[in-house]
mmCIF file of C-alpha atoms in Angstrom:
data_model
loop_
_atom_site.group_PDB
_atom_site.id
_atom_site.type_symbol
_atom_site.label_atom_id
_atom_site.label_comp_id
_atom_site.label_asym_id
_atom_site.label_seq_id
_atom_site.Cartn_x
_atom_site.Cartn_y
_atom_site.Cartn_z
ATOM 1 C CA UNK A 1 109.698 29.431 214.274
ATOM 2 C CA UNK A 2 110.125 25.704 213.617
ATOM 3 C CA UNK A 3 113.677 24.573 212.882
ATOM 4 C CA UNK A 4 114.291 22.145 210.009
ATOM 5 C CA UNK A 5 117.564 20.439 209.176
ATOM 6 C CA UNK A 6 117.790 19.637 205.466
ATOM 7 C CA UNK A 7 120.000 16.814 204.286
ATOM 8 C CA UNK A 8 121.890 18.750 201.622
ATOM 9 C CA UNK A 9 123.384 16.091 199.368
ATOM 10 C CA UNK A 10 124.858 18.311 196.679
ATOM 11 C CA UNK A 11 121.998 17.473 194.322
ATOM 12 C CA UNK A 12 119.240 19.629 192.875
ATOM 13 C CA UNK A 13 116.369 17.958 194.771
ATOM 14 C CA UNK A 14 117.637 18.637 198.296
ATOM 15 C CA UNK A 15 118.723 22.134 197.211
ATOM 16 C CA UNK A 16 115.206 23.051 196.100
ATOM 17 C CA UNK A 17 113.787 21.402 199.227
ATOM 18 C CA UNK A 18 115.887 23.800 201.319
ATOM 19 C CA UNK A 19 114.768 26.782 199.227
ATOM 20 C CA UNK A 20 111.075 25.880 199.580
ATOM 21 C CA UNK A 21 111.338 25.471 203.341
ATOM 22 C CA UNK A 22 113.039 28.816 203.764
ATOM 23 C CA UNK A 23 110.387 30.452 201.593
ATOM 24 C CA UNK A 24 107.719 28.855 203.796
ATOM 25 C CA UNK A 25 109.219 30.549 206.845
ATOM 26 C CA UNK A 26 111.101 27.715 208.521
ATOM 27 C CA UNK A 27 114.429 28.231 210.284
ATOM 28 C CA UNK A 28 116.513 26.127 207.869
ATOM 29 C CA UNK A 29 119.898 24.507 208.496
ATOM 30 C CA UNK A 30 121.850 22.585 205.866
ATOM 31 C CA UNK A 31 123.598 19.416 206.985
ATOM 32 C CA UNK A 32 125.857 17.411 204.679
ATOM 33 C CA UNK A 33 126.670 13.856 205.682
ATOM 34 C CA UNK A 34 129.647 11.893 204.459
ATOM 35 C CA UNK A 35 128.984 8.176 204.600
ATOM 36 C CA UNK A 36 131.760 6.708 202.505
ATOM 37 C CA UNK A 37 135.542 7.109 202.131
ATOM 38 C CA UNK A 38 136.796 3.979 200.379
ATOM 39 C CA UNK A 39 137.105 4.190 196.568
ATOM 40 C CA UNK A 40 137.486 0.436 196.023
ATOM 41 C CA UNK A 41 135.295 -0.623 193.111
ATOM 42 C CA UNK A 42 134.000 2.909 192.487
ATOM 43 C CA UNK A 43 134.021 3.577 188.752
ATOM 44 C CA UNK A 44 136.347 6.289 187.442
ATOM 45 C CA UNK A 45 134.557 9.540 186.675
ATOM 46 C CA UNK A 46 131.944 9.107 189.378
ATOM 47 C CA UNK A 47 131.553 12.260 191.455
ATOM 48 C CA UNK A 48 133.430 11.821 194.739
ATOM 49 C CA UNK A 49 131.921 13.011 197.990
ATOM 50 C CA UNK A 50 134.012 16.179 198.176
ATOM 51 C CA UNK A 51 132.372 17.485 194.987
ATOM 52 C CA UNK A 52 128.981 16.822 196.594
ATOM 53 C CA UNK A 53 130.017 18.707 199.706
ATOM 54 C CA UNK A 54 131.273 21.651 197.655
ATOM 55 C CA UNK A 55 127.933 21.940 195.818
ATOM 56 C CA UNK A 56 126.034 21.613 199.096
ATOM 57 C CA UNK A 57 128.063 24.459 200.599
ATOM 58 C CA UNK A 58 127.476 26.637 197.529
ATOM 59 C CA UNK A 59 123.718 26.108 197.861
ATOM 60 C CA UNK A 60 123.751 26.890 201.581
ATOM 61 C CA UNK A 61 125.690 30.083 200.898
ATOM 62 C CA UNK A 62 123.286 31.123 198.129
ATOM 63 C CA UNK A 63 120.273 30.509 200.374
ATOM 64 C CA UNK A 64 122.025 32.170 203.319
ATOM 65 C CA UNK A 65 121.469 29.258 205.675
ATOM 66 C CA UNK A 66 123.932 27.727 208.168
ATOM 67 C CA UNK A 67 125.920 24.770 206.859
ATOM 68 C CA UNK A 68 127.156 21.820 208.897
ATOM 69 C CA UNK A 69 129.015 18.607 208.116
ATOM 70 C CA UNK A 70 128.866 15.222 209.805
ATOM 71 C CA UNK A 71 130.776 11.998 209.145
ATOM 72 C CA UNK A 72 128.411 9.009 209.447
ATOM 73 C CA UNK A 73 130.681 6.521 207.699
ATOM 74 C CA UNK A 74 130.899 4.382 210.847
ATOM 75 C CA UNK A 75 127.160 3.704 211.188
ATOM 76 C CA UNK A 76 126.874 3.432 207.390
ATOM 77 C CA UNK A 77 129.518 0.709 207.236
ATOM 78 C CA UNK A 78 128.009 -1.135 210.190
ATOM 79 C CA UNK A 79 124.326 -0.931 209.260
ATOM 80 C CA UNK A 80 124.311 -0.759 205.453
ATOM 81 C CA UNK A 81 127.533 -1.999 203.864
ATOM 82 C CA UNK A 82 128.118 -4.939 206.204
ATOM 83 C CA UNK A 83 124.474 -5.909 205.708
ATOM 84 C CA UNK A 84 125.072 -5.824 201.945
ATOM 85 C CA UNK A 85 128.066 -8.128 202.199
ATOM 86 C CA UNK A 86 126.163 -10.503 204.482
ATOM 87 C CA UNK A 87 123.166 -10.684 202.149
ATOM 88 C CA UNK A 88 125.229 -11.271 198.994
ATOM 89 C CA UNK A 89 127.171 -13.983 200.810
ATOM 90 C CA UNK A 90 123.847 -15.756 201.450
ATOM 91 C CA UNK A 91 122.913 -15.490 197.765
ATOM 92 C CA UNK A 92 120.377 -12.705 198.356
ATOM 93 C CA UNK A 93 120.304 -9.281 196.674
ATOM 94 C CA UNK A 94 119.821 -6.439 199.173
ATOM 95 C CA UNK A 95 118.550 -2.922 198.491
ATOM 96 C CA UNK A 96 121.028 -0.576 200.221
ATOM 97 C CA UNK A 97 118.995 2.558 199.434
ATOM 98 C CA UNK A 98 116.071 1.357 201.544
ATOM 99 C CA UNK A 99 118.408 0.387 204.389
ATOM 100 C CA UNK A 100 120.176 3.736 204.102
ATOM 101 C CA UNK A 101 116.911 5.627 204.586
ATOM 102 C CA UNK A 102 115.806 3.517 207.538
ATOM 103 C CA UNK A 103 119.160 3.265 209.317
ATOM 104 C CA UNK A 104 121.005 6.444 208.316
ATOM 105 C CA UNK A 105 118.921 9.333 206.949
ATOM 106 C CA UNK A 106 116.039 8.859 209.371
ATOM 107 C CA UNK A 107 118.031 7.477 212.280
ATOM 108 C CA UNK A 108 121.723 8.393 212.593
ATOM 109 C CA UNK A 109 121.258 11.605 210.581
ATOM 110 C CA UNK A 110 118.045 12.432 212.436
ATOM 111 C CA UNK A 111 119.900 12.134 215.739
ATOM 112 C CA UNK A 112 122.545 14.584 214.493
ATOM 113 C CA UNK A 113 119.785 16.964 213.394
ATOM 114 C CA UNK A 114 118.166 16.799 216.828
ATOM 115 C CA UNK A 115 121.522 17.808 218.349
ATOM 116 C CA UNK A 116 121.259 20.974 216.254
ATOM 117 C CA UNK A 117 117.844 21.678 217.793
ATOM 118 C CA UNK A 118 115.793 20.487 214.841
ATOM 119 C CA UNK A 119 112.054 19.998 215.065
ATOM 120 C CA UNK A 120 112.081 18.181 211.720
ATOM 121 C CA UNK A 121 114.409 16.764 209.104
ATOM 122 C CA UNK A 122 113.792 17.272 205.400
ATOM 123 C CA UNK A 123 115.041 15.433 202.329
ATOM 124 C CA UNK A 124 114.658 15.770 198.590
ATOM 125 C CA UNK A 125 112.569 12.633 198.186
ATOM 126 C CA UNK A 126 109.716 12.656 195.691
ATOM 127 C CA UNK A 127 106.999 11.537 198.089
ATOM 128 C CA UNK A 128 104.374 13.111 200.345
ATOM 129 C CA UNK A 129 103.320 12.898 203.970
ATOM 130 C CA UNK A 130 99.798 13.517 205.194
ATOM 131 C CA UNK A 131 98.544 13.567 208.784
ATOM 132 C CA UNK A 132 95.172 12.210 209.861
ATOM 133 C CA UNK A 133 93.628 12.033 213.307
ATOM 134 C CA UNK A 134 92.170 8.720 214.487
ATOM 135 C CA UNK A 135 90.679 8.424 217.967
ATOM 136 C CA UNK A 136 92.660 11.446 219.099
ATOM 137 C CA UNK A 137 95.939 10.042 217.769
ATOM 138 C CA UNK A 138 97.923 11.457 214.864
ATOM 139 C CA UNK A 139 98.620 8.939 212.092
ATOM 140 C CA UNK A 140 101.193 9.678 209.400
ATOM 141 C CA UNK A 141 100.452 8.566 205.849
ATOM 142 C CA UNK A 142 103.277 8.051 203.336
ATOM 143 C CA UNK A 143 102.018 8.854 199.847
ATOM 144 C CA UNK A 144 103.551 8.547 196.405
ATOM 145 C CA UNK A 145 105.133 11.652 194.895
ATOM 146 C CA UNK A 146 103.110 13.608 192.357
ATOM 147 C CA UNK A 147 105.704 12.929 189.647
ATOM 148 C CA UNK A 148 104.949 9.378 188.411
ATOM 149 C CA UNK A 149 108.408 9.156 186.844
ATOM 150 C CA UNK A 150 110.216 10.068 190.060
ATOM 151 C CA UNK A 151 108.038 8.689 192.878
ATOM 152 C CA UNK A 152 110.495 7.547 195.567
ATOM 153 C CA UNK A 153 108.075 6.344 198.229
ATOM 154 C CA UNK A 154 109.346 2.781 197.650
ATOM 155 C CA UNK A 155 112.746 3.768 199.056
ATOM 156 C CA UNK A 156 111.029 4.819 202.303
ATOM 157 C CA UNK A 157 108.992 1.636 202.705
ATOM 158 C CA UNK A 158 110.734 0.690 205.972
ATOM 159 C CA UNK A 159 110.126 3.927 207.857
ATOM 160 C CA UNK A 160 108.187 3.911 211.109
ATOM 161 C CA UNK A 161 105.490 6.246 212.408
ATOM 162 C CA UNK A 162 108.041 7.807 214.741
ATOM 163 C CA UNK A 163 110.456 8.495 211.879
ATOM 164 C CA UNK A 164 107.681 9.927 209.697
ATOM 165 C CA UNK A 165 106.590 12.219 212.518
ATOM 166 C CA UNK A 166 109.899 14.082 212.144
ATOM 167 C CA UNK A 167 110.054 14.039 208.328
ATOM 168 C CA UNK A 168 109.209 16.700 205.759
ATOM 169 C CA UNK A 169 109.274 16.107 201.998
ATOM 170 C CA UNK A 170 109.083 19.607 200.436
ATOM 171 C CA UNK A 171 109.218 18.586 196.746
ATOM 172 C CA UNK A 172 106.691 15.745 196.867
ATOM 173 C CA UNK A 173 104.030 17.839 195.141
ATOM 174 C CA UNK A 174 106.367 18.877 192.306
ATOM 175 C CA UNK A 175 107.443 17.358 189.015
ATOM 176 C CA UNK A 176 111.162 17.014 188.302
ATOM 177 C CA UNK A 177 111.148 19.655 185.524
ATOM 178 C CA UNK A 178 109.559 22.104 187.999
ATOM 179 C CA UNK A 179 112.338 21.381 190.500
ATOM 180 C CA UNK A 180 114.973 22.074 187.830
ATOM 181 C CA UNK A 181 113.178 25.282 186.837
ATOM 182 C CA UNK A 182 113.065 26.551 190.432
ATOM 183 C CA UNK A 183 116.767 25.792 190.874
ATOM 184 C CA UNK A 184 117.575 27.709 187.674
ATOM 185 C CA UNK A 185 115.417 30.688 188.660
ATOM 186 C CA UNK A 186 117.082 30.867 192.079
ATOM 187 C CA UNK A 187 120.573 30.518 190.636
ATOM 188 C CA UNK A 188 121.384 27.386 192.631
ATOM 189 C CA UNK A 189 124.690 25.756 191.717
ATOM 190 C CA UNK A 190 123.046 22.337 191.483
ATOM 191 C CA UNK A 191 120.432 23.380 188.897
ATOM 192 C CA UNK A 192 121.972 21.426 186.024
ATOM 193 C CA UNK A 193 123.774 18.776 188.026
ATOM 194 C CA UNK A 194 123.016 15.178 186.999
ATOM 195 C CA UNK A 195 121.130 12.946 189.414
ATOM 196 C CA UNK A 196 123.306 10.588 191.434
ATOM 197 C CA UNK A 197 123.265 6.911 190.529
ATOM 198 C CA UNK A 198 124.505 3.665 192.007
ATOM 199 C CA UNK A 199 124.688 2.699 195.671
ATOM 200 C CA UNK A 200 123.643 5.540 197.977
ATOM 201 C CA UNK A 201 126.673 7.591 199.095
ATOM 202 C CA UNK A 202 129.046 5.192 197.351
ATOM 203 C CA UNK A 203 128.124 5.904 193.736
ATOM 204 C CA UNK A 204 128.458 3.757 190.654
ATOM 205 C CA UNK A 205 130.488 0.665 191.387
ATOM 206 C CA UNK A 206 131.844 -2.414 189.685
ATOM 207 C CA UNK A 207 129.809 -4.659 191.980
ATOM 208 C CA UNK A 208 132.017 -7.794 191.851
ATOM 209 C CA UNK A 209 135.129 -5.684 192.580
ATOM 210 C CA UNK A 210 133.287 -3.876 195.378
ATOM 211 C CA UNK A 211 132.028 -7.129 196.920
ATOM 212 C CA UNK A 212 135.432 -8.792 196.678
ATOM 213 C CA UNK A 213 136.552 -6.559 199.536
ATOM 214 C CA UNK A 214 134.843 -9.139 201.748
ATOM 215 C CA UNK A 215 133.640 -11.991 199.503
ATOM 216 C CA UNK A 216 136.167 -14.252 197.805
ATOM 217 C CA UNK A 217 136.017 -15.047 194.113
ATOM 218 C CA UNK A 218 135.253 -18.718 193.505
ATOM 219 C CA UNK A 219 135.237 -20.355 190.085
ATOM 220 C CA UNK A 220 132.078 -22.256 189.144
ATOM 221 C CA UNK A 221 129.876 -23.405 186.270
ATOM 222 C CA UNK A 222 127.309 -21.450 184.264
ATOM 223 C CA UNK A 223 124.497 -23.796 183.233
ATOM 224 C CA UNK A 224 121.905 -22.975 180.573
ATOM 225 C CA UNK A 225 118.368 -24.186 181.289
ATOM 226 C CA UNK A 226 116.078 -24.660 178.257
ATOM 227 C CA UNK A 227 112.728 -22.852 178.135
ATOM 228 C CA UNK A 228 110.883 -26.192 177.981
ATOM 229 C CA UNK A 229 112.359 -27.508 181.252
ATOM 230 C CA UNK A 230 109.765 -29.758 182.859
ATOM 231 C CA UNK A 231 109.789 -27.873 186.176
ATOM 232 C CA UNK A 232 107.984 -24.939 184.575
ATOM 233 C CA UNK A 233 105.005 -27.113 183.797
ATOM 234 C CA UNK A 234 104.354 -28.173 187.414
ATOM 235 C CA UNK A 235 101.097 -27.574 189.267
ATOM 236 C CA UNK A 236 101.006 -25.903 192.664
ATOM 237 C CA UNK A 237 98.550 -27.130 195.264
ATOM 238 C CA UNK A 238 99.259 -24.590 198.036
ATOM 239 C CA UNK A 239 100.717 -21.172 198.790
ATOM 240 C CA UNK A 240 104.053 -22.578 199.917
ATOM 241 C CA UNK A 241 104.616 -24.427 196.653
ATOM 242 C CA UNK A 242 103.417 -21.489 194.569
ATOM 243 C CA UNK A 243 105.889 -19.103 196.207
ATOM 244 C CA UNK A 244 108.906 -21.386 195.916
ATOM 245 C CA UNK A 245 111.659 -20.217 193.551
ATOM 246 C CA UNK A 246 112.620 -22.655 190.817
ATOM 247 C CA UNK A 247 115.386 -25.028 191.850
ATOM 248 C CA UNK A 248 117.628 -26.473 189.184
ATOM 249 C CA UNK A 249 120.195 -29.267 189.022
ATOM 250 C CA UNK A 250 123.272 -29.566 186.819
ATOM 251 C CA UNK A 251 121.637 -32.317 184.770
ATOM 252 C CA UNK A 252 118.700 -30.024 183.911
ATOM 253 C CA UNK A 253 120.826 -28.085 181.406
ATOM 254 C CA UNK A 254 124.221 -27.719 179.758
ATOM 255 C CA UNK A 255 127.420 -26.156 181.123
ATOM 256 C CA UNK A 256 128.222 -23.234 178.800
ATOM 257 C CA UNK A 257 130.818 -21.236 180.739
ATOM 258 C CA UNK A 258 132.491 -20.282 184.009
ATOM 259 C CA UNK A 259 131.932 -17.540 186.596
ATOM 260 C CA UNK A 260 133.873 -16.126 189.556
ATOM 261 C CA UNK A 261 131.276 -16.669 192.269
ATOM 262 C CA UNK A 262 127.542 -17.353 192.313
ATOM 263 C CA UNK A 263 127.101 -14.781 195.104
ATOM 264 C CA UNK A 264 128.063 -12.014 192.659
ATOM 265 C CA UNK A 265 124.976 -12.635 190.506
ATOM 266 C CA UNK A 266 121.294 -11.834 190.878
ATOM 267 C CA UNK A 267 118.064 -12.973 189.229
ATOM 268 C CA UNK A 268 117.413 -11.161 185.966
ATOM 269 C CA UNK A 269 121.036 -10.060 185.534
ATOM 270 C CA UNK A 270 122.278 -9.883 181.958
ATOM 271 C CA UNK A 271 125.680 -8.233 182.124
ATOM 272 C CA UNK A 272 128.807 -9.882 183.467
ATOM 273 C CA UNK A 273 128.261 -13.399 182.167
ATOM 274 C CA UNK A 274 130.815 -13.046 179.379
ATOM 275 C CA UNK A 275 129.124 -15.524 177.052
ATOM 276 C CA UNK A 276 128.125 -14.687 173.501
ATOM 277 C CA UNK A 277 127.072 -16.495 170.358
ATOM 278 C CA UNK A 278 123.526 -17.260 171.485
ATOM 279 C CA UNK A 279 120.366 -16.571 169.485
ATOM 280 C CA UNK A 280 119.071 -14.373 172.338
ATOM 281 C CA UNK A 281 120.759 -12.663 175.316
ATOM 282 C CA UNK A 282 121.351 -14.771 178.405
ATOM 283 C CA UNK A 283 119.776 -13.834 181.756
ATOM 284 C CA UNK A 284 120.439 -15.238 185.226
ATOM 285 C CA UNK A 285 117.415 -17.294 186.305
ATOM 286 C CA UNK A 286 118.862 -18.902 189.443
ATOM 287 C CA UNK A 287 121.923 -19.222 191.655
ATOM 288 C CA UNK A 288 123.060 -22.078 193.883
ATOM 289 C CA UNK A 289 125.404 -20.668 196.517
ATOM 290 C CA UNK A 290 126.216 -24.017 198.132
ATOM 291 C CA UNK A 291 127.338 -25.685 194.890
ATOM 292 C CA UNK A 292 128.448 -22.362 193.336
ATOM 293 C CA UNK A 293 126.401 -22.687 190.142
ATOM 294 C CA UNK A 294 124.789 -19.905 188.100
ATOM 295 C CA UNK A 295 121.782 -20.928 186.008
ATOM 296 C CA UNK A 296 120.864 -18.902 182.919
ATOM 297 C CA UNK A 297 118.191 -18.870 180.227
ATOM 298 C CA UNK A 298 117.900 -17.305 176.794
ATOM 299 C CA UNK A 299 115.678 -14.307 176.140
ATOM 300 C CA UNK A 300 113.578 -11.773 178.043
ATOM 301 C CA UNK A 301 110.599 -14.138 178.041
ATOM 302 C CA UNK A 302 112.354 -17.200 179.442
ATOM 303 C CA UNK A 303 109.886 -18.777 181.929
ATOM 304 C CA UNK A 304 112.630 -19.007 184.572
ATOM 305 C CA UNK A 305 112.471 -15.229 184.941
ATOM 306 C CA UNK A 306 108.776 -15.201 185.914
ATOM 307 C CA UNK A 307 106.961 -16.255 189.072
ATOM 308 C CA UNK A 308 103.415 -15.924 190.394
ATOM 309 C CA UNK A 309 104.072 -15.457 194.108
ATOM 310 C CA UNK A 310 106.567 -14.629 196.838
ATOM 311 C CA UNK A 311 106.952 -15.180 200.584
ATOM 312 C CA UNK A 312 107.979 -12.844 203.427
ATOM 313 C CA UNK A 313 108.773 -14.321 206.845
ATOM 314 C CA UNK A 314 107.067 -12.886 209.939
ATOM 315 C CA UNK A 315 110.173 -11.132 211.264
ATOM 316 C CA UNK A 316 110.616 -9.307 207.950
ATOM 317 C CA UNK A 317 107.091 -7.833 207.731
ATOM 318 C CA UNK A 318 106.903 -4.094 208.438
ATOM 319 C CA UNK A 319 103.807 -1.900 208.671
ATOM 320 C CA UNK A 320 103.994 1.854 208.196
ATOM 321 C CA UNK A 321 100.289 2.044 208.952
ATOM 322 C CA UNK A 322 100.300 -0.007 212.142
ATOM 323 C CA UNK A 323 96.606 0.766 212.596
ATOM 324 C CA UNK A 324 95.903 -1.133 209.353
ATOM 325 C CA UNK A 325 98.066 -4.130 210.202
ATOM 326 C CA UNK A 326 96.537 -7.399 208.989
ATOM 327 C CA UNK A 327 96.188 -10.363 211.338
ATOM 328 C CA UNK A 328 96.667 -14.070 210.635
ATOM 329 C CA UNK A 329 93.994 -15.358 208.296
ATOM 330 C CA UNK A 330 93.355 -12.006 206.665
ATOM 331 C CA UNK A 331 93.855 -11.313 202.965
ATOM 332 C CA UNK A 332 93.512 -8.140 200.926
ATOM 333 C CA UNK A 333 93.773 -7.018 197.311
ATOM 334 C CA UNK A 334 96.502 -4.374 197.072
ATOM 335 C CA UNK A 335 98.940 -2.787 194.655
ATOM 336 C CA UNK A 336 102.460 -4.218 194.911
ATOM 337 C CA UNK A 337 105.901 -3.013 193.892
ATOM 338 C CA UNK A 338 109.029 -5.198 194.058
ATOM 339 C CA UNK A 339 111.524 -2.700 192.644
ATOM 340 C CA UNK A 340 111.927 1.046 192.209
ATOM 341 C CA UNK A 341 110.071 2.551 189.261
ATOM 342 C CA UNK A 342 108.182 -0.655 188.613
ATOM 343 C CA UNK A 343 104.548 0.143 187.795
ATOM 344 C CA UNK A 344 102.281 -0.994 190.632
ATOM 345 C CA UNK A 345 101.109 -4.570 190.146
ATOM 346 C CA UNK A 346 97.775 -6.029 191.244
ATOM 347 C CA UNK A 347 98.115 -8.735 193.847
ATOM 348 C CA UNK A 348 96.720 -10.304 196.983
ATOM 349 C CA UNK A 349 98.462 -10.073 200.361
ATOM 350 C CA UNK A 350 97.714 -13.089 202.561
ATOM 351 C CA UNK A 351 98.823 -13.268 206.203
ATOM 352 C CA UNK A 352 99.448 -16.766 207.601
ATOM 353 C CA UNK A 353 101.042 -18.181 210.734
ATOM 354 C CA UNK A 354 104.351 -18.555 208.837
ATOM 355 C CA UNK A 355 104.388 -15.086 207.312
ATOM 356 C CA UNK A 356 103.027 -13.134 204.365
ATOM 357 C CA UNK A 357 102.359 -14.436 200.880
ATOM 358 C CA UNK A 358 101.822 -12.194 197.885
ATOM 359 C CA UNK A 359 100.087 -13.693 194.864
ATOM 360 C CA UNK A 360 100.187 -11.557 191.731
ATOM 361 C CA UNK A 361 97.461 -11.402 189.116
ATOM 362 C CA UNK A 362 100.197 -11.646 186.486
ATOM 363 C CA UNK A 363 103.537 -13.424 186.804
ATOM 364 C CA UNK A 364 106.339 -11.081 187.810
ATOM 365 C CA UNK A 365 109.790 -10.849 186.288
ATOM 366 C CA UNK A 366 112.817 -11.119 188.533
ATOM 367 C CA UNK A 367 111.375 -11.796 191.991
ATOM 368 C CA UNK A 368 114.577 -11.764 194.030
ATOM 369 C CA UNK A 369 115.291 -12.813 197.612
ATOM 370 C CA UNK A 370 116.663 -9.926 199.669
ATOM 371 C CA UNK A 371 114.764 -7.241 197.774
ATOM 372 C CA UNK A 372 111.747 -5.462 199.251
ATOM 373 C CA UNK A 373 108.113 -5.899 198.329
ATOM 374 C CA UNK A 374 106.008 -2.851 199.203
ATOM 375 C CA UNK A 375 102.214 -2.766 199.262
ATOM 376 C CA UNK A 376 100.026 0.213 198.482
ATOM 377 C CA UNK A 377 96.365 1.151 198.693
ATOM 378 C CA UNK A 378 95.788 3.701 195.957
ATOM 379 C CA UNK A 379 98.777 6.029 196.360
ATOM 380 C CA UNK A 380 99.464 5.270 200.034
ATOM 381 C CA UNK A 381 102.305 2.958 201.050
ATOM 382 C CA UNK A 382 101.006 0.766 203.879
ATOM 383 C CA UNK A 383 103.869 -1.621 204.530
ATOM 384 C CA UNK A 384 106.693 -3.714 203.158
ATOM 385 C CA UNK A 385 108.859 -6.742 203.734
ATOM 386 C CA UNK A 386 112.078 -8.419 202.652
ATOM 387 C CA UNK A 387 111.410 -11.115 200.080
ATOM 388 C CA UNK A 388 112.423 -14.412 201.661
ATOM 389 C CA UNK A 389 111.970 -16.450 198.493
#
C-alpha cells in the first residue's frame, strides 16, 4: 500500500484531498506545518495558525488517520519572507505563494514527509498531474484544474519534474462546490470554513506595516502623470525597447501628495495613496526607488497601466517540461498568465541570447517586475519566469 502524506492546512480543500486518498486505498498521514509565528502587521480577526491546526486535527480524527505537526518557520523565513523583503527593497513585487510552493510545500515539507516514509505528498491544489512516457522516460505534465474559477496551476509554475514526481493533487478533477458537498456529506469540520486569503501561512496583512519590520519608511513625492504624456506615443524598433517599462521624470507631471516609501507600492495599486478629489481613481503606474517617487495616473484605462511586452532574464527562466525547452532563436505562440485568476492571454514567447521576451496580442494591465509569467499550451503549464521588467 502506497503511503501519502497530506498537507492538512485546516481548510476544506486539503481535508477533502485526504478523504479522497483514503477512499482510494492509500495509507494516508496528515501533516500540519506551521510556517509563521510573528503577528506583526497581521490584521485583527484573521485566523491564527492554532485555529488552523485545531481544524486539521479534527479532520484527521474524523478520517481516522495519523496526525503530525512540523514547524517549518525557519526555512519559511529564510526562503520566502526574506526573499519578499529583498524584492520589495529593490522595487519589485514578489509572489510569495509561488515561492512557498517551490521552497516549502514541495521541498522542506516534502523532506519531512519522506522522513515519515511517504511515497508521495498531496495537497489541496486545484490542478492535475498526468504522466506520459517518452523514449522510455516518464514525463510529468502539470495541467490546469477542472474548475476554471479555482485553477491553481499558476501557483505551481516553478515546480520541477522531480517535485512533480512525488506530488498528488486529489481534487484537481473537482469543482469547488463538489468539494464543499463532499466535506458536508462526510461531516468534516472544515466543510463551511472560509478559504484562506493573504500571504501564504501569514494571512491577511497590512503590507506597509508588515514590510516595515525590515524596510524603513521614507517620505517622498506622489506625481500624477497625464494620460497624454508624450512617452506613450513612442515607437518601438526592437524587442528590448518594446519590453521596457515606462520611465518618468518629476517634470513629466505634477506633485499631488506624499508617501512613506516607494518600495511599499506596486504597479496597478489603488489603495493606500490617501489622495481624493480626482475625477477618477488614482492608480500607481510607476515607482522610482532611487529617487523615492511614486507615479500615478487617473482611471482604469490610463495608458501607463498597459504594456505590450515583458522580459525575463536567462537565470529566471524555468521549464517544467524540460523536454519542450526552447533554444535561442526559437519563438512560439502560447497562452500566458501574469497573475492568478487572470484569463489566459495570447502571446508569443521568444528566446534570445539575453533571455525570454513575451509579446502579447493585446496590451496587458499591470505588468510588474518580480511577478511570475507562466506559459501554457492548451491546459498544460510548460514553464515560467520572474518578470525582470
